[in-house]
């Protein structure tokens, strides 16, 4: 839509997703209003669609007899619903949330920042990036970006980009949208020698137990018939993968 | 120190109230607005499918298993459990709309939700909510002016009232039943309407009978009482009767003074009994005398309707004289009886004169299962009537009762306003067009508020089309082109999806409904937009 705005004093926005956008433009004392850029429009559209979905779900639950409380969820700010058993339920966290939401610019400020960053960089000549196959956490859910990558994107804003170094074989696969220069700045994935020190007995036994739980959960998931149980099993698998990853990191550090 | 570039929330903006009470829960600025808008849109989604004649119904099942089928926005909002302050604010608006006009509750909630959604489009891009609220105000004034121009003042003859009632009833029940009820409702209101006096809808009694089908609902020009005579010898059917309405006890009552009496023989005991009854017998005698005085030379019947009780001995005495007596009639029927049959309600049996009697053409009793109903019909000029609602089961009866109530309100509003407005979304399309033309004359960025208001009003024709199964955008475009070309008020024809001239199709809305709608939704939407902080500083863990 074509609208003309006059200068508007910028409002302080304290929410998670929008403050990321505002931080991009300028600091809070800026009195000049500029129309949102294209990437920001995409973010706004994505946010709107998410809100639409939440409203629909909420309406459906209200009809089922859930009570609309006066409280908001601590994580996402959506209005909480309470069922007949007095259990509180947040439609956004339980139903809309998924692993993909880490990438969703409407939700995650880091993903939003990285998306905008990517567009900016896409206009620059892109150097080749070697992609190495993922070497650790074989059971992690495929395609899930690590939060360190997003941090890397954000930290890329701080200073000028260091020249793209040869990515070490130890760096993990990057999803396509990340700027290729970040693998070298990985604070965690240090290009350390692949030879890890001798595995600590407690760590390895912890790994065993977690792997075992993971296998059990996968089997249960295959046989489960209810949606609730499947959702819980998937989150169990996710947390097992997370713990495995942290264990591997402990190994290597 | 939190890293601002990572986009973490700025935890160091303490609001003032947190300094006083750290446990206070606060949602600030944009988060507060987002929460409120989300609550309003949640409600809007619930009610969307209910709008209009082709809207769907909602079946409400209570904990005990009772079923209620309804389409009324007000009823739905009250059955849903809502503790969220904004959502309950909207529910109260619906109640107010229902109290004042009786109709338009669903439209109200839809428009509020849409106003907030349109405002959100601008707010999320950086426009201050105050400017939008100003735009809403300016738009509302213009819309009210358009309403004044569009209203059609005409004589409220039976034909127009039938159209108004049918429009209102068709949005509540299915079409054939709506047509049937229309006649009944309009006749009822016309019957009780006294010129130059406000219509009192209490004069129309709504009586339920659980038998036959809903198409047997009819208007009785008289009264239906939900009990019968209690004496087996009394006549079940009396024609051309005098009616005595009274509120005096014909029962034996205990004395309020404790007294004692000693008797020594059976004879004295007999005298005691006779003396106790003497009081009542005097009264009964008076009634009998009156009856004989009035009915001596003709074969008219005599009916006594007493609000208090009649004890068996008195009933016996009256039955012997051929008087039909009903006891313990409802209090609200007292006023209605005198209006229906004439006569005066008597408080005591002294000074009974023929002038205090009323007339009824037919009084008969009808037994239905275990219940008896007494019909008092064929009164001369009844100023009080009864709508007899028949249905096979409880939820049908409730549905018809609610619909009838709304229909009565609609007719009453039409008569009191003296004017009507085209329905079927025609009004909204016309207002949209006028607001767009008026927009350049509004100063500054409030123009955007006007634009938002105009777009929000269009939700009504859109939802009407959507509920009938047609594409909302396409129908809307057709309506707008048609309105521009012809200048006539065109609404959505729900059977074909094409534009139709609402006045020719006989679809009329109440003027007061539209006026109340515009006022209340603007006020509520503006207030919600201007909410900057939601504070709950009391017992923050108060579980409902």
mmCIF file of N, CA and C in Angstrom, chain B residues 429-430 432-434 436-437 476-490:
data_model
loop_
_atom_site.group_PDB
_atom_site.id
_atom_site.type_symbol
_atom_site.label_atom_id
_atom_site.label_comp_id
_atom_site.label_asym_id
_atom_site.label_seq_id
_atom_site.Cartn_x
_atom_site.Cartn_y
_atom_site.Cartn_z
ATOM 1 N N UNK B 429 -21.501 -0.548 2.543
ATOM 2 C CA UNK B 429 -20.859 -0.190 1.264
ATOM 3 C C UNK B 429 -20.989 1.304 1.008
ATOM 4 N N UNK B 430 -22.178 1.850 1.298
ATOM 5 C CA UNK B 430 -22.386 3.275 1.060
ATOM 6 C C UNK B 430 -21.500 4.125 1.960
ATOM 7 N N UNK B 432 -18.640 3.267 3.253
ATOM 8 C CA UNK B 432 -17.249 3.130 2.782
ATOM 9 C C UNK B 432 -16.981 4.108 1.666
ATOM 10 N N UNK B 433 -17.904 4.143 0.716
ATOM 11 C CA UNK B 433 -17.715 5.038 -0.416
ATOM 12 C C UNK B 433 -17.661 6.488 0.033
ATOM 13 N N UNK B 434 -18.581 6.866 0.915
ATOM 14 C CA UNK B 434 -18.623 8.260 1.367
ATOM 15 C C UNK B 434 -17.368 8.625 2.139
ATOM 16 N N UNK B 436 -14.347 7.340 1.803
ATOM 17 C CA UNK B 436 -13.191 7.493 0.914
ATOM 18 C C UNK B 436 -13.240 8.857 0.235
ATOM 19 N N UNK B 437 -14.444 9.275 -0.118
ATOM 20 C CA UNK B 437 -14.541 10.600 -0.766
ATOM 21 C C UNK B 437 -14.222 11.708 0.235
ATOM 22 N N UNK B 476 -17.566 -8.312 -3.022
ATOM 23 C CA UNK B 476 -17.399 -6.939 -2.572
ATOM 24 C C UNK B 476 -17.128 -6.009 -3.752
ATOM 25 N N UNK B 477 -16.270 -6.461 -4.648
ATOM 26 C CA UNK B 477 -15.955 -5.621 -5.807
ATOM 27 C C UNK B 477 -17.216 -5.384 -6.633
ATOM 28 N N UNK B 478 -18.001 -6.453 -6.789
ATOM 29 C CA UNK B 478 -19.248 -6.291 -7.558
ATOM 30 C C UNK B 478 -20.154 -5.265 -6.909
ATOM 31 N N UNK B 479 -20.272 -5.344 -5.580
ATOM 32 C CA UNK B 479 -21.138 -4.415 -4.869
ATOM 33 C C UNK B 479 -20.676 -2.979 -5.063
ATOM 34 N N UNK B 480 -19.352 -2.803 -4.939
ATOM 35 C CA UNK B 480 -18.854 -1.437 -5.011
ATOM 36 C C UNK B 480 -19.040 -0.853 -6.405
ATOM 37 N N UNK B 481 -18.802 -1.673 -7.419
ATOM 38 C CA UNK B 481 -18.995 -1.150 -8.779
ATOM 39 C C UNK B 481 -20.457 -0.804 -8.991
ATOM 40 N N UNK B 482 -21.332 -1.686 -8.536
ATOM 41 C CA UNK B 482 -22.751 -1.463 -8.738
ATOM 42 C C UNK B 482 -23.196 -0.184 -8.026
ATOM 43 N N UNK B 483 -22.688 0.014 -6.829
ATOM 44 C CA UNK B 483 -23.080 1.202 -6.089
ATOM 45 C C UNK B 483 -22.590 2.452 -6.799
ATOM 46 N N UNK B 484 -21.354 2.383 -7.312
ATOM 47 C CA UNK B 484 -20.827 3.572 -7.991
ATOM 48 C C UNK B 484 -21.636 3.889 -9.230
ATOM 49 N N UNK B 485 -21.999 2.834 -9.946
ATOM 50 C CA UNK B 485 -22.702 3.094 -11.210
ATOM 51 C C UNK B 485 -24.119 3.587 -10.972
ATOM 52 N N UNK B 486 -24.802 2.924 -10.048
ATOM 53 C CA UNK B 486 -26.217 3.228 -9.972
ATOM 54 C C UNK B 486 -26.559 4.210 -8.866
ATOM 55 N N UNK B 487 -25.693 4.318 -7.863
ATOM 56 C CA UNK B 487 -25.997 5.222 -6.773
ATOM 57 C C UNK B 487 -27.069 4.710 -5.847
ATOM 58 N N UNK B 488 -27.591 3.519 -6.104
ATOM 59 C CA UNK B 488 -28.623 2.981 -5.228
ATOM 60 C C UNK B 488 -27.979 2.101 -4.182
ATOM 61 N N UNK B 489 -28.718 1.920 -3.097
ATOM 62 C CA UNK B 489 -28.148 1.145 -2.008
ATOM 63 C C UNK B 489 -28.251 -0.339 -2.346
ATOM 64 N N UNK B 490 -27.098 -0.932 -2.642
ATOM 65 C CA UNK B 490 -27.117 -2.340 -3.029
ATOM 66 C C UNK B 490 -26.503 -3.185 -1.924
#
